[in-house]
Coordinates of N, CA and C in Angstrom, one line a residue:
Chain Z
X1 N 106.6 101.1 76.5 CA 105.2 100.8 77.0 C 104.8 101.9 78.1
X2 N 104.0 102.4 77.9 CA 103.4 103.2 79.0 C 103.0 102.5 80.0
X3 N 103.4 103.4 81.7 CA 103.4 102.2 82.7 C 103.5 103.4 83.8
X4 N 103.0 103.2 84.8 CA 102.7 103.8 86.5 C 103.8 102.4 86.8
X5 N 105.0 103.2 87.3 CA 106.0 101.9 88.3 C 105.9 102.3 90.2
X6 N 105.7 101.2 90.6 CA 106.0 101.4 92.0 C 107.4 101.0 92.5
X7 N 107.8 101.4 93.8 CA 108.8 100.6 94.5 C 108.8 101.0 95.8
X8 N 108.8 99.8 96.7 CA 108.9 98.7 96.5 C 107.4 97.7 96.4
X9 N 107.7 96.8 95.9 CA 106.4 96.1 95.3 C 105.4 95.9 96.7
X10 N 106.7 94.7 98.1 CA 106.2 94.6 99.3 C 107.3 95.1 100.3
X11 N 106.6 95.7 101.5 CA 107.7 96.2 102.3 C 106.9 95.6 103.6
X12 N 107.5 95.3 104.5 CA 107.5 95.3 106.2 C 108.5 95.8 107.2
X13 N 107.8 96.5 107.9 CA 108.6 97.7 108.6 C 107.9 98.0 109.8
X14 N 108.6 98.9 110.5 CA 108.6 98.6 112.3 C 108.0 99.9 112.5
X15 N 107.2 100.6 113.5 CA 107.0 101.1 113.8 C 107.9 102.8 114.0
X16 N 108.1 103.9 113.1 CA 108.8 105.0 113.6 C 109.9 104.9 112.4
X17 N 110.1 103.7 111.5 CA 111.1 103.7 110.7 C 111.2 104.2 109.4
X18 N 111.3 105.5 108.9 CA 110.9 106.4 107.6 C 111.2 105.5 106.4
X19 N 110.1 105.7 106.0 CA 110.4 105.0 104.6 C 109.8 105.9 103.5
X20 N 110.1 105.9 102.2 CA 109.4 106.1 101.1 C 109.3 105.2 100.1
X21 N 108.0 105.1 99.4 CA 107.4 104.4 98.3 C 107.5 105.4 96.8
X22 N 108.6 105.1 95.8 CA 108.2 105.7 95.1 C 107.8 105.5 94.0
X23 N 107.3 106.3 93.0 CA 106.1 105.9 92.0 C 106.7 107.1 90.8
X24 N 106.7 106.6 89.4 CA 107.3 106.8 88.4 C 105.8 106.8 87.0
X25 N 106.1 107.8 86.5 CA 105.4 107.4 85.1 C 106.3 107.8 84.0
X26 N 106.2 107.0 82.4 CA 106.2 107.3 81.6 C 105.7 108.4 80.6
X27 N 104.3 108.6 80.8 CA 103.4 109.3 80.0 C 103.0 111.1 79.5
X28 N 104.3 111.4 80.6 CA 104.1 112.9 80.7 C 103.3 113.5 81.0
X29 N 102.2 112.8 82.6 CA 101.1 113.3 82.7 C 101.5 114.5 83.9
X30 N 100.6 115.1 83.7 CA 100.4 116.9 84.3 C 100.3 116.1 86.4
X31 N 99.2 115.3 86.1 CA 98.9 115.1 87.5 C 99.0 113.8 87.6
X32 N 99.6 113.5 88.8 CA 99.6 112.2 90.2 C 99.2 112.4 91.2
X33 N 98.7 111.1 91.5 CA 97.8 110.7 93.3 C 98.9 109.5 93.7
X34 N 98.0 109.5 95.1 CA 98.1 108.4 96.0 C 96.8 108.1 96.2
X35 N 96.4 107.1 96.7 CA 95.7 106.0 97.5 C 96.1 105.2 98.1
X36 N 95.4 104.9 99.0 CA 95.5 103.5 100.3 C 93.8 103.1 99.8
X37 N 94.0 101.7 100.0 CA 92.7 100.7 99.6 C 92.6 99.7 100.5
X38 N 91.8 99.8 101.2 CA 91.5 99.0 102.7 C 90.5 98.3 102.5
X39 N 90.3 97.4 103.3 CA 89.0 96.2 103.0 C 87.7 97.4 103.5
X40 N 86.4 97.2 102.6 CA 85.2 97.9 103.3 C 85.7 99.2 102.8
X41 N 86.7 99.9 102.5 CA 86.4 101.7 102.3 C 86.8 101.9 101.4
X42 N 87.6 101.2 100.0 CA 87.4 101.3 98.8 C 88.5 101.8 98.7
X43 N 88.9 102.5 97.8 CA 90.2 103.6 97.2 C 89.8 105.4 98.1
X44 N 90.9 105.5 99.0 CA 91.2 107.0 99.4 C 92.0 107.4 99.0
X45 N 91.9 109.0 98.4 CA 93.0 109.5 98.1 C 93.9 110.0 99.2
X46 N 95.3 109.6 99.0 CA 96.0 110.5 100.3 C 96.5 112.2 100.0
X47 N 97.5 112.0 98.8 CA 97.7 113.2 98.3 C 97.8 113.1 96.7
X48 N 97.4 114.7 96.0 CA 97.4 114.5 94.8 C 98.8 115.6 94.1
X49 N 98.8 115.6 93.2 CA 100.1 116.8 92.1 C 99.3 117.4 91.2
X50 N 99.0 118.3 90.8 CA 98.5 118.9 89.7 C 100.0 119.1 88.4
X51 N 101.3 119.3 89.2 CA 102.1 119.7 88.3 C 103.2 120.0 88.8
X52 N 104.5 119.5 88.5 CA 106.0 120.1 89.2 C 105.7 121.0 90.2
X53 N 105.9 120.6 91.7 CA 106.0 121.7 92.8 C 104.1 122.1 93.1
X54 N 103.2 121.7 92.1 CA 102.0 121.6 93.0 C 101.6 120.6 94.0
X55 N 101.3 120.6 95.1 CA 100.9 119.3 95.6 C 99.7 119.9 96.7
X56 N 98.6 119.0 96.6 CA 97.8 118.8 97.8 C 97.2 118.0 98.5
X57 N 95.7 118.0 99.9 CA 95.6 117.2 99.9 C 94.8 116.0 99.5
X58 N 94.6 115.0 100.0 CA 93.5 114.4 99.2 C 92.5 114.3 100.8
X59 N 92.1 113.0 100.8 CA 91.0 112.9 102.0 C 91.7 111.9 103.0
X60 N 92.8 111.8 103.1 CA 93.9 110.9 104.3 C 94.7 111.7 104.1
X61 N 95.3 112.6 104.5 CA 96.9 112.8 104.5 C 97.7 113.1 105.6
X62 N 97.2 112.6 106.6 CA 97.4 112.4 108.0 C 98.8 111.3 108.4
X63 N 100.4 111.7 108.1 CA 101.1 110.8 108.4 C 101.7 110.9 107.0
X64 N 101.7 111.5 106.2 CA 102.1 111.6 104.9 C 102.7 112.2 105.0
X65 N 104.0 112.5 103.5 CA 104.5 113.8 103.1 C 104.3 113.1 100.8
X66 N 104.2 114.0 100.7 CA 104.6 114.0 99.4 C 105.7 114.8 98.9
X67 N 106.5 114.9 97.3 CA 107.2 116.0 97.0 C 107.1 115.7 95.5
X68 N 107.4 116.6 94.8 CA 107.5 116.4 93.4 C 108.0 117.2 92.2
X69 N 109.2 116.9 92.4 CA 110.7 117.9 92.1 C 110.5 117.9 90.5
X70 N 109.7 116.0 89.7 CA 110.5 116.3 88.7 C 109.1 115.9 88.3
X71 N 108.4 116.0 87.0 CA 107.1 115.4 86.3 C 106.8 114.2 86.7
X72 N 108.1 113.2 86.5 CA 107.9 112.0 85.9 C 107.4 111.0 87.5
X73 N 108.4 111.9 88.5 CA 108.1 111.2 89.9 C 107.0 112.0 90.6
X74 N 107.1 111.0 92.0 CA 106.0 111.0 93.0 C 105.8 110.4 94.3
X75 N 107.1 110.5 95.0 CA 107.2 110.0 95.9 C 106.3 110.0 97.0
X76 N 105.8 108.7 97.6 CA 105.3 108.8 99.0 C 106.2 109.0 100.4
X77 N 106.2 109.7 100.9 CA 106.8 109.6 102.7 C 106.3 109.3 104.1
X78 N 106.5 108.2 104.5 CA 106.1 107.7 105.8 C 107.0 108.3 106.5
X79 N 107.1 109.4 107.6 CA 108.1 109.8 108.1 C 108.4 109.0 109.3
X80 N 107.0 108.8 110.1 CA 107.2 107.8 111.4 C 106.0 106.6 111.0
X81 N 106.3 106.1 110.4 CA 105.0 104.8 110.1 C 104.3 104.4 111.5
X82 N 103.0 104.6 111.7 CA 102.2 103.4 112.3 C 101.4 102.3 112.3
X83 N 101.2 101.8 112.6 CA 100.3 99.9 112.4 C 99.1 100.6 111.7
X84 N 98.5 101.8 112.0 CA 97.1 101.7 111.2 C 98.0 102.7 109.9
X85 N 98.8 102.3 109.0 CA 99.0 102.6 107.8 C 99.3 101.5 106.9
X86 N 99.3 100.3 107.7 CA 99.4 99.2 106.9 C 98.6 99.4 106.1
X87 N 98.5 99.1 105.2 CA 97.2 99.0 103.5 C 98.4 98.4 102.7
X88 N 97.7 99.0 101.5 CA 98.0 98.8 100.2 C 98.2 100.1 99.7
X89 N 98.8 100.2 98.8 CA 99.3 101.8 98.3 C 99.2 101.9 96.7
X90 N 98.4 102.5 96.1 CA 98.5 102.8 94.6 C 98.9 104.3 94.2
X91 N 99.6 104.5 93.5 CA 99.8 105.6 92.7 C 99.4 105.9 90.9
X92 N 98.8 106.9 90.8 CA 98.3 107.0 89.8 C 98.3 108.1 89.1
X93 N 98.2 108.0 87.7 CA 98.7 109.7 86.9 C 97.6 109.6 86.0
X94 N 97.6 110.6 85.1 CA 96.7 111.2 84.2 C 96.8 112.8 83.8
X95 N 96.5 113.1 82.4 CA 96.7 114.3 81.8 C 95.5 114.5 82.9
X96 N 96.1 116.0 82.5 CA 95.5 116.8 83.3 C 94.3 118.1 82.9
X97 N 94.0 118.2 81.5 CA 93.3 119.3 80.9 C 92.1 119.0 80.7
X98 N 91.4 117.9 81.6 CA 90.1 118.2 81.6 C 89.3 116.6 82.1
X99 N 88.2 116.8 82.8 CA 87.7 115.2 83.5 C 87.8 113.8 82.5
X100 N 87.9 114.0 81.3 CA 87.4 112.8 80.5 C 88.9 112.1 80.6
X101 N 90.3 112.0 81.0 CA 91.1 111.5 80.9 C 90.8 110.4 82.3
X102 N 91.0 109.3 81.6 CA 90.9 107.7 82.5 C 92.2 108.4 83.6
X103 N 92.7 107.7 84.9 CA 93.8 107.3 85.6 C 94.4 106.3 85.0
X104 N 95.7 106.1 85.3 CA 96.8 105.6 84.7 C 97.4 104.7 86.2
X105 N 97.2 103.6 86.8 CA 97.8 103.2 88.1 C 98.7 102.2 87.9
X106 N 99.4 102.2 88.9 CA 100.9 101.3 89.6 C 100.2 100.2 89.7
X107 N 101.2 98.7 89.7 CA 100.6 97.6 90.5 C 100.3 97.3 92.2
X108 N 100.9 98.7 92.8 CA 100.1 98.6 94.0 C 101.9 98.3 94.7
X109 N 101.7 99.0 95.9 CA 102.6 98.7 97.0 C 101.9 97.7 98.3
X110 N 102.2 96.8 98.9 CA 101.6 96.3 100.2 C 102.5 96.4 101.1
X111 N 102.0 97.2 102.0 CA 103.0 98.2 103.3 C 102.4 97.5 104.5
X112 N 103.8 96.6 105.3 CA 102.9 95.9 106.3 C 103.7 96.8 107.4
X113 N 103.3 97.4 108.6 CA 104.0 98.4 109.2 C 103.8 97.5 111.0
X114 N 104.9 96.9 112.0 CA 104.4 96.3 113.0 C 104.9 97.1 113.9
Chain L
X1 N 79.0 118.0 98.1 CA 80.2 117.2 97.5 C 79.8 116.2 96.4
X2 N 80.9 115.8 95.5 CA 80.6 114.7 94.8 C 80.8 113.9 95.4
X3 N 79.7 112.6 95.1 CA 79.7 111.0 95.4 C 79.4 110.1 94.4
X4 N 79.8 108.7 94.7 CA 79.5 107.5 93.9 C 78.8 106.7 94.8
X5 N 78.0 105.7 94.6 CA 77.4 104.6 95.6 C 77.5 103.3 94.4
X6 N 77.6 102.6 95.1 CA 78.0 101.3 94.3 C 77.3 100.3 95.2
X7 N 76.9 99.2 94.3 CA 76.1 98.2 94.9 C 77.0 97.4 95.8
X8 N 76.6 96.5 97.6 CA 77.6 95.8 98.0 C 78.0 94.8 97.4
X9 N 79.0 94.2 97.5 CA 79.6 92.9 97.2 C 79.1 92.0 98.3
X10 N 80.2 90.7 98.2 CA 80.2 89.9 96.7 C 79.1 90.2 95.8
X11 N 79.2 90.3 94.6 CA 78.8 89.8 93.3 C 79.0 88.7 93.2
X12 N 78.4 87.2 93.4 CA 78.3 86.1 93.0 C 77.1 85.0 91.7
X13 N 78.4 84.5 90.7 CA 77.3 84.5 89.7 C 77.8 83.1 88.9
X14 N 77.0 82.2 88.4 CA 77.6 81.4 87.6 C 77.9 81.9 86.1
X15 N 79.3 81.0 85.7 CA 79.5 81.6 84.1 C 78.2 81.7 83.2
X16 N 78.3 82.4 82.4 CA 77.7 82.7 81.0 C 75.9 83.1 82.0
X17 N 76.0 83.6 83.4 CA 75.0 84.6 83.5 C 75.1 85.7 83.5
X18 N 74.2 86.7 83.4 CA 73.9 88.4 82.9 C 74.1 88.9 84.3
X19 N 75.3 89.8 84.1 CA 75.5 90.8 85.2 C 75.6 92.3 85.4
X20 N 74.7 93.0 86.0 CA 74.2 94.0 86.5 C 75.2 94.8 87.8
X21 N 75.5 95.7 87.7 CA 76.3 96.1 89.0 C 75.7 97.7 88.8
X22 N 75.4 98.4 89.7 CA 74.5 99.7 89.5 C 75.4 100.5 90.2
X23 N 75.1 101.4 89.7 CA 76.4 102.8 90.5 C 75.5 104.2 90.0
X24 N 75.5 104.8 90.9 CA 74.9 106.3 91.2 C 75.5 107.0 91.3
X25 N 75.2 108.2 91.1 CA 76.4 109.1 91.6 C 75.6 110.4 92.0
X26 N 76.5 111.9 92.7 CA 75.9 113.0 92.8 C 77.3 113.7 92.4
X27 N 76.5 114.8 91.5 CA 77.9 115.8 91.1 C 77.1 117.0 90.5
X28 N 77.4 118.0 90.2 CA 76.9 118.9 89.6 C 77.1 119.1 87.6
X29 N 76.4 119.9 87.0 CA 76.8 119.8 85.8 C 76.9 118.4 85.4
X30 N 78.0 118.0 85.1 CA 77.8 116.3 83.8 C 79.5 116.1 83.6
X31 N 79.7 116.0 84.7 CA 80.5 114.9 84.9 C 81.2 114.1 84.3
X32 N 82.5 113.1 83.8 CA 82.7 112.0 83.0 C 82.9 111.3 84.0
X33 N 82.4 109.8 83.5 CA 81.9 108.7 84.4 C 82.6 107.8 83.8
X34 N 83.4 106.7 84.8 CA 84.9 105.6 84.3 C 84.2 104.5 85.2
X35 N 84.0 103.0 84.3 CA 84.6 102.1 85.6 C 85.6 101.5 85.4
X36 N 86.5 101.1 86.3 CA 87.5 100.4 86.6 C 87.7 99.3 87.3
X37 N 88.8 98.2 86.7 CA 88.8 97.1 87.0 C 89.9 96.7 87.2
X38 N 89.8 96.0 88.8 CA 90.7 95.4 89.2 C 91.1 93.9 89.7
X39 N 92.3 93.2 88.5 CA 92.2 91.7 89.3 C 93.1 92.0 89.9
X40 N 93.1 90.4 90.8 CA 93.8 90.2 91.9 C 94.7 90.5 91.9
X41 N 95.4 91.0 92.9 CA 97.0 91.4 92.7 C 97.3 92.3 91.7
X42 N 96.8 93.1 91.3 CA 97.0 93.8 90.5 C 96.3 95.2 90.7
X43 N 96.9 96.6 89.9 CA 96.4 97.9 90.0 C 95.0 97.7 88.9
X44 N 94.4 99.1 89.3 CA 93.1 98.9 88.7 C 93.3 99.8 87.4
X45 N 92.4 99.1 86.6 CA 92.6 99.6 84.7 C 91.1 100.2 84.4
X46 N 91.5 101.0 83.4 CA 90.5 101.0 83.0 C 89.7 100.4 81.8
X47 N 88.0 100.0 81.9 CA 87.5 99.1 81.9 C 86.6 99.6 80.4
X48 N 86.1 100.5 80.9 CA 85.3 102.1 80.1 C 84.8 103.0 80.6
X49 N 84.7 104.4 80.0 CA 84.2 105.6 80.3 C 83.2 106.2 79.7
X50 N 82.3 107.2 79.9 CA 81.5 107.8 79.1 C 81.2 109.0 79.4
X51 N 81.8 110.6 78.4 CA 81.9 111.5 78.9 C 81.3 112.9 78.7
X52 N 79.3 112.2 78.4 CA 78.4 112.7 78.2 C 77.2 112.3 78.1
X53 N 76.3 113.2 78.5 CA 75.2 112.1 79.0 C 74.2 111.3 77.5
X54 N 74.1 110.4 77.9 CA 73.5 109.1 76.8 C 74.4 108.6 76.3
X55 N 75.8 108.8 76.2 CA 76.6 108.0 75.9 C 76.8 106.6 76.5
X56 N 77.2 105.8 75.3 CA 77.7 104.2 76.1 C 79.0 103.5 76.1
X57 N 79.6 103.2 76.7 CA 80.8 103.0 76.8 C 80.7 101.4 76.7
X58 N 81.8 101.0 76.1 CA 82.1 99.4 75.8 C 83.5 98.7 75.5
X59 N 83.4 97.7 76.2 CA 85.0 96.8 76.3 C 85.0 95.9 77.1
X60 N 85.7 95.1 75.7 CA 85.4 93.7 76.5 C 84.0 92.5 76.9
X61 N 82.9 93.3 75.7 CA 81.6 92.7 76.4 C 81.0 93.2 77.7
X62 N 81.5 94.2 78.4 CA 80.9 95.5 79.2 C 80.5 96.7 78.2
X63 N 79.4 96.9 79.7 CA 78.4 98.3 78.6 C 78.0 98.8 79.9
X64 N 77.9 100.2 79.6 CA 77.5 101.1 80.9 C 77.1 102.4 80.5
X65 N 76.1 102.3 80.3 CA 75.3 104.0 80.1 C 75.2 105.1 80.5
X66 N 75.9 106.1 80.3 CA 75.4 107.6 81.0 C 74.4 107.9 81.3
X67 N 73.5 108.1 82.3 CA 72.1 108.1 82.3 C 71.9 109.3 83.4
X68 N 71.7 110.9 82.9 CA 71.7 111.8 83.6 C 70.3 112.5 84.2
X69 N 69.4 111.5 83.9 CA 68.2 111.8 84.5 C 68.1 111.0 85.4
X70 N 68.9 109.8 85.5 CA 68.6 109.1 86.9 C 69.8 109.3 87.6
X71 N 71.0 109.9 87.1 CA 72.6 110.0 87.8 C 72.9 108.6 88.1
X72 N 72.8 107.6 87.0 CA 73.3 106.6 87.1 C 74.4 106.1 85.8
X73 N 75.5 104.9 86.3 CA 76.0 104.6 85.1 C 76.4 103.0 85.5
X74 N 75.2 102.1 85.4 CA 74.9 101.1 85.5 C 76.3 99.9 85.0
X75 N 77.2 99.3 84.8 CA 77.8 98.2 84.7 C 77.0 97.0 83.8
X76 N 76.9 96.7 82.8 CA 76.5 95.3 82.6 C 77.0 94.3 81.5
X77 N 76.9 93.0 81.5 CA 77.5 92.0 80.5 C 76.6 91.0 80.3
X78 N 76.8 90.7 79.0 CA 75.3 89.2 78.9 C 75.8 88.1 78.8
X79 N 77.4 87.9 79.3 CA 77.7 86.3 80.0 C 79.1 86.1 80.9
X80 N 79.2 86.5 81.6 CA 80.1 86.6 82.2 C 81.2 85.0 82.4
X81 N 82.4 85.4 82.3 CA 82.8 84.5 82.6 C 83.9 84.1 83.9
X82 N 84.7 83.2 83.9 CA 85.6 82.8 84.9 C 86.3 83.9 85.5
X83 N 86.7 84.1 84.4 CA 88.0 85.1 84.1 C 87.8 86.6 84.4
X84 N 86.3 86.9 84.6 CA 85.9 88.3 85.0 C 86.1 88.4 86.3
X85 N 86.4 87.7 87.3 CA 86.4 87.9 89.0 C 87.3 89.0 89.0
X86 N 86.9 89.8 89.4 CA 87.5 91.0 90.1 C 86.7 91.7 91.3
X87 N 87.5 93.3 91.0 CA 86.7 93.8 92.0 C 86.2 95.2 90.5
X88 N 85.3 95.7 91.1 CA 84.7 96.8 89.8 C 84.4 97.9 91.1
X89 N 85.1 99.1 90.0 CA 85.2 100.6 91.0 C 84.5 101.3 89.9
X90 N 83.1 102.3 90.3 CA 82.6 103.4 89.7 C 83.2 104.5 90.3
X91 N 83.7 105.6 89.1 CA 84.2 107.1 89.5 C 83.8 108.2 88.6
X92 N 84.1 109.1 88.9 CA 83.7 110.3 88.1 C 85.2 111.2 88.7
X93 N 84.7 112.1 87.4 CA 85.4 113.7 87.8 C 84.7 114.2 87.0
X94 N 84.7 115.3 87.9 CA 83.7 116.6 87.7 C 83.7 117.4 86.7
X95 N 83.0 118.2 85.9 CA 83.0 118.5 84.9 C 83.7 120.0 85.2
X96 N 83.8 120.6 86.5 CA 84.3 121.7 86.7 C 85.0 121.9 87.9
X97 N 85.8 123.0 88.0 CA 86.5 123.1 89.6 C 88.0 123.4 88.9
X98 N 88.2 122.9 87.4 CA 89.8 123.2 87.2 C 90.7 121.7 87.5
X99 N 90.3 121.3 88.7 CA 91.4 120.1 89.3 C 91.1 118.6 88.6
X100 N 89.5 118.7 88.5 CA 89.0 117.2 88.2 C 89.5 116.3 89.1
X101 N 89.0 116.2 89.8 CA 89.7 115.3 91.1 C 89.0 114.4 90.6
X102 N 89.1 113.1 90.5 CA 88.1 111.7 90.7 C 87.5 111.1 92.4
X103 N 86.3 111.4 92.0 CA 85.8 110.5 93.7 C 85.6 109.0 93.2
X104 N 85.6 107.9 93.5 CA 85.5 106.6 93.3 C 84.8 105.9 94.4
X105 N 83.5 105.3 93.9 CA 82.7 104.0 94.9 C 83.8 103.2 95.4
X106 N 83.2 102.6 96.7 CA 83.8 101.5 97.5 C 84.5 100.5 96.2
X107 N 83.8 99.9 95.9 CA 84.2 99.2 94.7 C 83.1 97.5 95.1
X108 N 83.0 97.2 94.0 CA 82.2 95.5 94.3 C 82.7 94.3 94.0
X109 N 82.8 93.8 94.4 CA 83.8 92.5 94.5 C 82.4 91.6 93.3
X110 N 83.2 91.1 92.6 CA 82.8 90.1 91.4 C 83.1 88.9 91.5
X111 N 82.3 87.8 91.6 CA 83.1 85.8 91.6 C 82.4 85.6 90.5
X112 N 82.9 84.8 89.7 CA 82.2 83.6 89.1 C 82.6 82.3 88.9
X113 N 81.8 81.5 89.5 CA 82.2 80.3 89.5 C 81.5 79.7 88.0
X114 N 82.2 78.2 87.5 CA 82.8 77.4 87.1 C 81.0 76.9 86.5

């Protein structure tokens, strides 16, 4: 079955304590995102992949790291988490060779950070 | 820059009434235009796309028009039911630039009661 996986589903975590969220696809797609989805501001992107070892930013990447050694992953990095990164977290893929290809998303991470 | 504008929420509606959700956008060239749909607790799918202008996209008893003289791609159904409550996200990516990045509306919160 083709599938965007997250891990971990829910986390709660202390202020300063590094964590990563990581996110998996089956589909062999060229490019992955992130997003955080907050009440009132919809879906931001944090960081995106064009392709093994591409990575940029999106419109949050403030407190982030990304890396992306292998196609299939896409890890997120909280290096020092703060309380305003609590959200929600989706990751998402999609071919990459042209606008008409839909996103492909995870069921969502919920990052409570105190 | 590219944008989406999406109508506010709630969307509040009783079953088996006609629902309208409007979404605009600014982008250059012609764009492919997706909405997506998200239930509760869950990542967001896609719903339908259309990825030229006068095209109509359909699923599920949703219909959403390409409409490049007004830069709209309107949302609608002629009876909605229980089971539709979500939230509804309009997006694009851009017809040019190489990256196709998707910008995405806030998104609109959908009820239907009983």
């Amino acid at each position: 079955e083709a599938q965007v996986t997250q891990n971990p589903r829910y986390l709660i975590t202390v202020t300063g304590k590094k964590l990563t969220v990581t996110c998996s696809q089956n589909m062999n797609h060229e490019y992955m995102s992130w997003y955080r989805q907050d009440p009132g501001l919809g879906l931001r992107q944090i960081y995106y992949s064009m392709n093994v070892e591409v990575t940029d930013k999106g419109d949050v990447p403030e407190g982030y790291k990304v890396s992306r050694k292998e196609k299939r992953n896409f890890p997120l990095i909280l290096e020092s988490p703060s309380p305003n990164q609590t959200s929600l977290y989706f990751c998402a893929s999609r071919l990459a060779g042209g606008p008409y290809y839909e996103q492909y998303f995870g069921p969502g991470t919920r990052l409570t950070v105190t | 820059g590219n944008s989406v504008t999406q109508m506010e929420g709630p969307v509040t509606l009783s079953e088996e009434a006609f629902l309208t959700i409007n979404c605009t956008y600014t982008a250059t060239g012609y764009p492919s235009l997706f909405w997506y749909v998200q239930y509760p607790g869950e990542g967001l799918q896609l719903l339908l796309k259309a990825t030229k202008a006068d095209d109509k996209g359909s699923n599920k008893g949703f219909e959403a028009t390409y409409r490049k003289e007004t830069t709209s791609f309107h949302l609608e159904k002629g009876s909605v039911q229980v089971s539709d409550s979500a939230v509804y996200f309009c997006a694009l990516s851009p017809a040019s630039g190489g990256s196709y990045i998707p910008t995405f509306g806030r998104g609109t919160s959908l009820i239907v009661h009983p």
